[in-house]
Coordinates of N, CA and C in Angstrom, one line a residue:
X1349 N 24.0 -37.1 -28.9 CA 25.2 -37.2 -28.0 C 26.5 -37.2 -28.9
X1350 N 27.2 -36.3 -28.6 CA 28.7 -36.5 -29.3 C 29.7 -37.4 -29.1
X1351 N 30.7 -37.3 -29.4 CA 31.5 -38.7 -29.2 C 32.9 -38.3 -27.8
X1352 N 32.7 -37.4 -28.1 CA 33.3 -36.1 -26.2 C 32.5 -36.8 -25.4
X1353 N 31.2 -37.4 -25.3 CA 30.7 -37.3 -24.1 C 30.8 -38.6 -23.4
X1354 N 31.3 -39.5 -24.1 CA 32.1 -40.7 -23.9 C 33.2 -40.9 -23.1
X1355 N 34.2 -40.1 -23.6 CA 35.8 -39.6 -23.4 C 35.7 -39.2 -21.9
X1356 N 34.8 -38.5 -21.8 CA 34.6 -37.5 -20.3 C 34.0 -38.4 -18.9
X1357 N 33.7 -39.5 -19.1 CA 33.4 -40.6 -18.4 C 34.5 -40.8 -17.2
X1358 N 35.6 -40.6 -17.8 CA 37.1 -40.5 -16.6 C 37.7 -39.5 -16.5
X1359 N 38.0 -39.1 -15.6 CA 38.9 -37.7 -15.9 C 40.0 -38.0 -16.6
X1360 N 40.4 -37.1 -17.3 CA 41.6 -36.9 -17.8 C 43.1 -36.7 -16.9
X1361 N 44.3 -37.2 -17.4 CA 45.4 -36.8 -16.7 C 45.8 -35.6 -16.5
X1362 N 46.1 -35.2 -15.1 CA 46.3 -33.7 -14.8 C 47.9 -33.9 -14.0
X1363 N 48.7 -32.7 -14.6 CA 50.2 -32.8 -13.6 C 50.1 -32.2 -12.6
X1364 N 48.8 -31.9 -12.1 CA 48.9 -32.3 -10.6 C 48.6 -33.1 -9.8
X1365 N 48.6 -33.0 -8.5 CA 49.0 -34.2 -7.3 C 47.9 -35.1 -7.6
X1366 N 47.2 -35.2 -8.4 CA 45.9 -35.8 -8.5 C 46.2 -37.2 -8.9
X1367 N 45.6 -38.3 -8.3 CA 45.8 -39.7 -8.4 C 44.7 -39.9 -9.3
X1368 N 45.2 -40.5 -10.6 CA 43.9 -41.1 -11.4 C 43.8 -42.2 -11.5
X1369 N 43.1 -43.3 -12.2 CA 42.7 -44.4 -12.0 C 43.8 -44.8 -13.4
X1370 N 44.6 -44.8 -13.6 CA 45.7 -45.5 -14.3 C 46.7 -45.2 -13.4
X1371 N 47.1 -44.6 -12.8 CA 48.2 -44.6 -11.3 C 47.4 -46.0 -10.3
X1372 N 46.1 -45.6 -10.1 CA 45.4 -46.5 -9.1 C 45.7 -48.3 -9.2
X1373 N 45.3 -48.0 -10.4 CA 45.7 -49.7 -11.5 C 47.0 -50.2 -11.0
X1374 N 48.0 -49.1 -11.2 CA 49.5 -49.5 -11.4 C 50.4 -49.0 -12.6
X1375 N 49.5 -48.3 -13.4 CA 50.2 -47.5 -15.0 C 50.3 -48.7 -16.0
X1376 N 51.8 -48.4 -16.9 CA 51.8 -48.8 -18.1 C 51.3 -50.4 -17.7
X1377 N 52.6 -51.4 -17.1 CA 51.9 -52.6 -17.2 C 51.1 -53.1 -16.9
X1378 N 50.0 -52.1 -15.8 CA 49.1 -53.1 -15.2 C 47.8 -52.9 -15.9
X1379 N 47.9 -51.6 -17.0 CA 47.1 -51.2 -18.0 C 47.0 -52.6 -19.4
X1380 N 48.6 -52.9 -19.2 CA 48.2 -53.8 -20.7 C 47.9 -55.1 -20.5
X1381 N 48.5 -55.2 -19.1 CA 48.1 -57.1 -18.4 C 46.3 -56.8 -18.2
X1382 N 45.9 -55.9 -18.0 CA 44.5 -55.9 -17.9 C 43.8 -56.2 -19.3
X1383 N 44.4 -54.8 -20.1 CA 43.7 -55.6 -21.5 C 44.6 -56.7 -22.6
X1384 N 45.4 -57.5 -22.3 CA 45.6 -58.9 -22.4 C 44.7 -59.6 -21.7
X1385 N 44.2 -59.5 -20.8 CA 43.2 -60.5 -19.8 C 41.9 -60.2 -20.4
X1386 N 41.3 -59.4 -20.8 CA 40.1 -59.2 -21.1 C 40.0 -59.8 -22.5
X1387 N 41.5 -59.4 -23.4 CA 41.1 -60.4 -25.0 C 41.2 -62.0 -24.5
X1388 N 42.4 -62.6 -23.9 CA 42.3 -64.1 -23.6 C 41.3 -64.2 -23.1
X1389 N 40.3 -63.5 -22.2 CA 38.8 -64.1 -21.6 C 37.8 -64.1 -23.1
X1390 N 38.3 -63.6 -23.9 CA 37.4 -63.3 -25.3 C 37.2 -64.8 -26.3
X1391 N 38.6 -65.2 -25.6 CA 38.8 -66.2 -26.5 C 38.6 -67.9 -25.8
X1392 N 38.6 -67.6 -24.3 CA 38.2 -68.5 -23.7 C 37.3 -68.7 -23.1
X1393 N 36.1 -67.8 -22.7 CA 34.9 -67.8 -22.0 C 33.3 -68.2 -23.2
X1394 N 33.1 -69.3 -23.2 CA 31.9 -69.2 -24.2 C 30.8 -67.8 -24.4
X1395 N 30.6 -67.6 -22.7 CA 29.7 -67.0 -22.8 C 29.8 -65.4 -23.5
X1396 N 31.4 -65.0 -24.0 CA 31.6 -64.2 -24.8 C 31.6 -64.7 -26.2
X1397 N 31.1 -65.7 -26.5 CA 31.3 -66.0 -27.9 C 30.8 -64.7 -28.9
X1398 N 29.6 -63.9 -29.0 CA 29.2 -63.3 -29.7 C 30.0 -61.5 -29.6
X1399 N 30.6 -61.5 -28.5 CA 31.9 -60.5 -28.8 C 33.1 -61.0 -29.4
X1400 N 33.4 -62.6 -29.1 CA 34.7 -62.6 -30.1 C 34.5 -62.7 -31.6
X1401 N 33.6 -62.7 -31.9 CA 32.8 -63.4 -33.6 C 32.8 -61.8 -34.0
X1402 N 32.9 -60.6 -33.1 CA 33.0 -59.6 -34.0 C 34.5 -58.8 -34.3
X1403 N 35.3 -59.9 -33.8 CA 37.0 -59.4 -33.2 C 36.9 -60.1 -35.0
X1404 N 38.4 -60.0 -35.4 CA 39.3 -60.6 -36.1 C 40.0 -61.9 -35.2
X1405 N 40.3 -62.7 -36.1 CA 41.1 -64.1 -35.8 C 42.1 -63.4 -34.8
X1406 N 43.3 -62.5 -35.3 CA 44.3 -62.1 -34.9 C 43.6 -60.7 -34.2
X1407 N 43.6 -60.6 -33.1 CA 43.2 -59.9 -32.0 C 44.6 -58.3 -31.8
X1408 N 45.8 -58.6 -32.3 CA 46.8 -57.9 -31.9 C 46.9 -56.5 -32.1
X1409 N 45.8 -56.1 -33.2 CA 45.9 -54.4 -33.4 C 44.8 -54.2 -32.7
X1410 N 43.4 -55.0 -32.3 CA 42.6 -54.5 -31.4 C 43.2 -54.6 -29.5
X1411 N 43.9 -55.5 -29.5 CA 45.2 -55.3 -28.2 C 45.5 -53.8 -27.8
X1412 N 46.3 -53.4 -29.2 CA 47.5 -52.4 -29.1 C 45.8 -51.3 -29.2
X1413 N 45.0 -51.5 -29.6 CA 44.0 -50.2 -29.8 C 43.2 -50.0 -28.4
X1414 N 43.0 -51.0 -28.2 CA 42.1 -51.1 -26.4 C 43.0 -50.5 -25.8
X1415 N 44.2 -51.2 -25.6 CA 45.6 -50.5 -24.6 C 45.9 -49.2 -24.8
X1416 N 46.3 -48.7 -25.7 CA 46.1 -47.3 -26.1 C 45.0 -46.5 -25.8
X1417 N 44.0 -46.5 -25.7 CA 42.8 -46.2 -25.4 C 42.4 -46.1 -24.0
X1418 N 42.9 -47.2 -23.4 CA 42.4 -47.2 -22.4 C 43.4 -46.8 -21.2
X1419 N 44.9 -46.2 -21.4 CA 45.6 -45.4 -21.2 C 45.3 -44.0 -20.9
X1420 N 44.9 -43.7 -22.2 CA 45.0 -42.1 -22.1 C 43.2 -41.7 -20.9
X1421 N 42.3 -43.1 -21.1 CA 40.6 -42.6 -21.0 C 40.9 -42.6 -19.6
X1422 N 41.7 -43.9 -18.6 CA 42.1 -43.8 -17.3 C 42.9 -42.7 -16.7
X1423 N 43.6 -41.8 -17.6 CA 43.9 -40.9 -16.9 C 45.8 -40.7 -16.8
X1424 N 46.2 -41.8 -18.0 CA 47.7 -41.8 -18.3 C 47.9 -41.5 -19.7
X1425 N 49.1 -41.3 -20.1 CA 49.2 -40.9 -21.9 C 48.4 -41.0 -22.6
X1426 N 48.6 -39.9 -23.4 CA 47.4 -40.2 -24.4 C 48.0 -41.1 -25.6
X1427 N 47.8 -42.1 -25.5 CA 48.9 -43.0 -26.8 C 47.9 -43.0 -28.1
X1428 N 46.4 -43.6 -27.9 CA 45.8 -43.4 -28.9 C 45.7 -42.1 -29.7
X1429 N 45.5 -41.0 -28.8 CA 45.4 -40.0 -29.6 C 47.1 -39.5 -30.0
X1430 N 47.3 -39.9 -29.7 CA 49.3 -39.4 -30.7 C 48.9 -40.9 -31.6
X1431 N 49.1 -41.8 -32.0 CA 48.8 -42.5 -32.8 C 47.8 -42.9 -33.8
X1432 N 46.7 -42.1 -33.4 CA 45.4 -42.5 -34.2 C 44.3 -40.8 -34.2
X1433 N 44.8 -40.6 -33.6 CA 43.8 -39.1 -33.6 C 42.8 -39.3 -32.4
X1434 N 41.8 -38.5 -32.4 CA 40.6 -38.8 -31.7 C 40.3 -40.0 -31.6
X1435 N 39.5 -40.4 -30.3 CA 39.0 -41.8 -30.6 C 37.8 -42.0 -31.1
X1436 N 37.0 -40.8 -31.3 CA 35.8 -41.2 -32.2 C 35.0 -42.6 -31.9
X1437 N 34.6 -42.4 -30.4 CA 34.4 -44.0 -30.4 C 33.0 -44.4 -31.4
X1438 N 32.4 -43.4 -31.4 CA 31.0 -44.3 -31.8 C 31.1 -44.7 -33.5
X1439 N 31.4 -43.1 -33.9 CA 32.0 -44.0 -35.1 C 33.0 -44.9 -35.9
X1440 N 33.9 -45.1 -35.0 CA 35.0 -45.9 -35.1 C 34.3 -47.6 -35.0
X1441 N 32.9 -47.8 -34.2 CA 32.4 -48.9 -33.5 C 31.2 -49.1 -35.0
X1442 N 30.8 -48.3 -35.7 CA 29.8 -48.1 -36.5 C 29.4 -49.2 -37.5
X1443 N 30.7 -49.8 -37.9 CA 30.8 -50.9 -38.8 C 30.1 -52.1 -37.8
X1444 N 30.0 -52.5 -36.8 CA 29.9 -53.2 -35.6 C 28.4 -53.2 -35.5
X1445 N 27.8 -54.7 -35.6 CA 26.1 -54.7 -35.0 C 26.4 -54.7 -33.3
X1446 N 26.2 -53.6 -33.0 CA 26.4 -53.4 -31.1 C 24.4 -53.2 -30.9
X1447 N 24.4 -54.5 -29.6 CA 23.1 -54.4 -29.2 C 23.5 -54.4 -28.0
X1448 N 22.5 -54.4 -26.8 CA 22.2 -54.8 -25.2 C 23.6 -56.0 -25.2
X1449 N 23.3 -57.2 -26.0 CA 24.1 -58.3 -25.6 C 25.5 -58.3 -25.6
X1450 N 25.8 -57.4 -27.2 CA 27.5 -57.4 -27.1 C 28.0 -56.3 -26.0
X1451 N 27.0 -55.1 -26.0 CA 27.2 -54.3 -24.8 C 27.6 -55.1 -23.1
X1452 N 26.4 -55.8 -23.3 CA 26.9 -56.7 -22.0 C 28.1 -57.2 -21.3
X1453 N 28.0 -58.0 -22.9 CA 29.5 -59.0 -22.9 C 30.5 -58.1 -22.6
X1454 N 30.7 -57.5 -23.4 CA 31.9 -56.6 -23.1 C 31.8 -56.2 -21.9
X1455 N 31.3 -55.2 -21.4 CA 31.2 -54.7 -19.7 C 31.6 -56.3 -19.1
X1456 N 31.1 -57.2 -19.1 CA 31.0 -58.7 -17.6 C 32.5 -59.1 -18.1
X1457 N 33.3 -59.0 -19.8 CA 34.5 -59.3 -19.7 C 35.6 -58.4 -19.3
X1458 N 35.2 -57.0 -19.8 CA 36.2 -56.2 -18.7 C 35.8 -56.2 -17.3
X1459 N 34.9 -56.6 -16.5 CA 34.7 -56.3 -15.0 C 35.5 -58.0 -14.5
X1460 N 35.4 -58.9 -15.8 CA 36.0 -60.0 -15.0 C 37.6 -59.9 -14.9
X1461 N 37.8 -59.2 -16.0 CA 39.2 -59.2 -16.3 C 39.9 -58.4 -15.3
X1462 N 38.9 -57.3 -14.9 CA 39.8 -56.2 -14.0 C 40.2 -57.1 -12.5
X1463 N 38.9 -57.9 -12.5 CA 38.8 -58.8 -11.0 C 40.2 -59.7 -10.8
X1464 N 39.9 -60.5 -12.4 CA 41.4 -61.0 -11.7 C 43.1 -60.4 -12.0
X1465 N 42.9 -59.5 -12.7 CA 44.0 -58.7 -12.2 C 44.1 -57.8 -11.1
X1466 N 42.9 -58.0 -10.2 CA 43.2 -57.6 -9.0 C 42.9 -56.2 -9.1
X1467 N 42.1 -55.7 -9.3 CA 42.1 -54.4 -9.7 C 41.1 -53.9 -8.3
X1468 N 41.5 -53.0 -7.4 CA 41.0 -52.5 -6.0 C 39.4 -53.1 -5.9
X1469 N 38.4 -53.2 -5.4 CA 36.9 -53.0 -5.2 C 36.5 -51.8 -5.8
X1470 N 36.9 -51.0 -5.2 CA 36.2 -49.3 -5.4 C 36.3 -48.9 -6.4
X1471 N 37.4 -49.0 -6.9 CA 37.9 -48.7 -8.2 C 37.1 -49.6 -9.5
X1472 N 37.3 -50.8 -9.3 CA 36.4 -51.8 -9.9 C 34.8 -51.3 -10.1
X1473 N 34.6 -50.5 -9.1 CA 32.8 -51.0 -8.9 C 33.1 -49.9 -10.2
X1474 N 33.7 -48.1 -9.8 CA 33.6 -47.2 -10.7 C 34.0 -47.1 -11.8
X1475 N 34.6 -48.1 -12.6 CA 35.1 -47.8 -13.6 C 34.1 -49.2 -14.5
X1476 N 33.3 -49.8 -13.8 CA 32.4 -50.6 -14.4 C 31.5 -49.5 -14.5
X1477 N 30.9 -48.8 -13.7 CA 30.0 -48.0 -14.6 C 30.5 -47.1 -15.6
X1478 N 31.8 -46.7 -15.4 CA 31.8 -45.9 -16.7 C 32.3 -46.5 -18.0
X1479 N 32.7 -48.0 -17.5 CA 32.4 -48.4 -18.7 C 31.5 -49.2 -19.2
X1480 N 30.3 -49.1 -18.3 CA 29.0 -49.4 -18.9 C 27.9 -47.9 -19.5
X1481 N 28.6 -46.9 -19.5 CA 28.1 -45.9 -19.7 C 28.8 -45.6 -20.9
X1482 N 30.6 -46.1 -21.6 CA 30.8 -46.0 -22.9 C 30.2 -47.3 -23.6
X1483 N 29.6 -48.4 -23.1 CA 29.7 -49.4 -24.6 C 28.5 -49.1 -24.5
X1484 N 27.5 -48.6 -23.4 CA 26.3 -48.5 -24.2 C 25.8 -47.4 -25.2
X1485 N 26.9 -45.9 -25.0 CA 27.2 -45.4 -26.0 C 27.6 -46.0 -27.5
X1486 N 28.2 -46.9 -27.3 CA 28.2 -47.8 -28.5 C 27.6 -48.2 -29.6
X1487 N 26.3 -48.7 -28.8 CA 25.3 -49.4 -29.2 C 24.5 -48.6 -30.3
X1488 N 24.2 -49.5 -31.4 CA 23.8 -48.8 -32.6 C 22.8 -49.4 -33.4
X1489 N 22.2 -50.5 -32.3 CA 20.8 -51.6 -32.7 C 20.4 -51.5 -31.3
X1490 N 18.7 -51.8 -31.5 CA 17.9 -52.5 -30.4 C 18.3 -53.5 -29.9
X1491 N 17.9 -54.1 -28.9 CA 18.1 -55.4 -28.9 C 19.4 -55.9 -28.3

């Protein structure tokens, strides 16, 4: 599997009339209040402990890198890719022991974080699977 097949999980932003799931959200702010909620859940939920033990102390360029990312993947600017190139997620993740569990964690802290930012139902349910269809792309151990 290539690292395209990731990316294609959301549609991409089109200038036409087409509503994507970073309009749906709310755009720029309600993109970064989402992933501010998902690191502070990183750092206050135990049951994420073994995703925050793979973060850095200082969380702030993985902030600015989620947010960026998860801008252009919803379907609004591409910031990551004008800032950083491709996102190459799998091997950008490579250095990272990613099993079932950090996969997990991640998915149950972005679906919590979307919840309490209020993020629609329908929207919610769909964008949990596709982003349970990129971190398990991720994954690069059994287990």
């Amino acid at each position: 599997m290539s690292d395209t097949s990731a990316a294609t999980q959301t549609p991409q932003r089109d200038d036409s009339a087409e509503v994507t799931p970073y309009d749906l959200i709310g755009g720029e702010a309600a993109v970064r209040a989402l992933t501010d909620r998902f690191y502070d859940l990183m750092d206050l939920e135990p049951r994420f402990a073994e995703l925050r033990a793979m973060h850095p102390e200082d969380m702030a360029g993985a902030r600015d890198n989620l947010f960026w990312f998860l801008s252009g993947w919803l379907g609004g600017p591409q910031l990551f890719v004008e800032r950083k190139g491709h996102p190459m997620l799998r091997r950008r993740h490579m250095p990272f022991s990613i099993g079932e569990k950090e996969r997990d964690q991640w998915v149950q802290c972005m679906v919590q974080a979307m919840e309490e930012e209020g993020v629609d139902d329908a929207l919610r349910t769909r964008l949990a699977v596709s982003f349970f269809q990129t971190a398990d792309f991720m994954r690069n151990r059994e287990g």
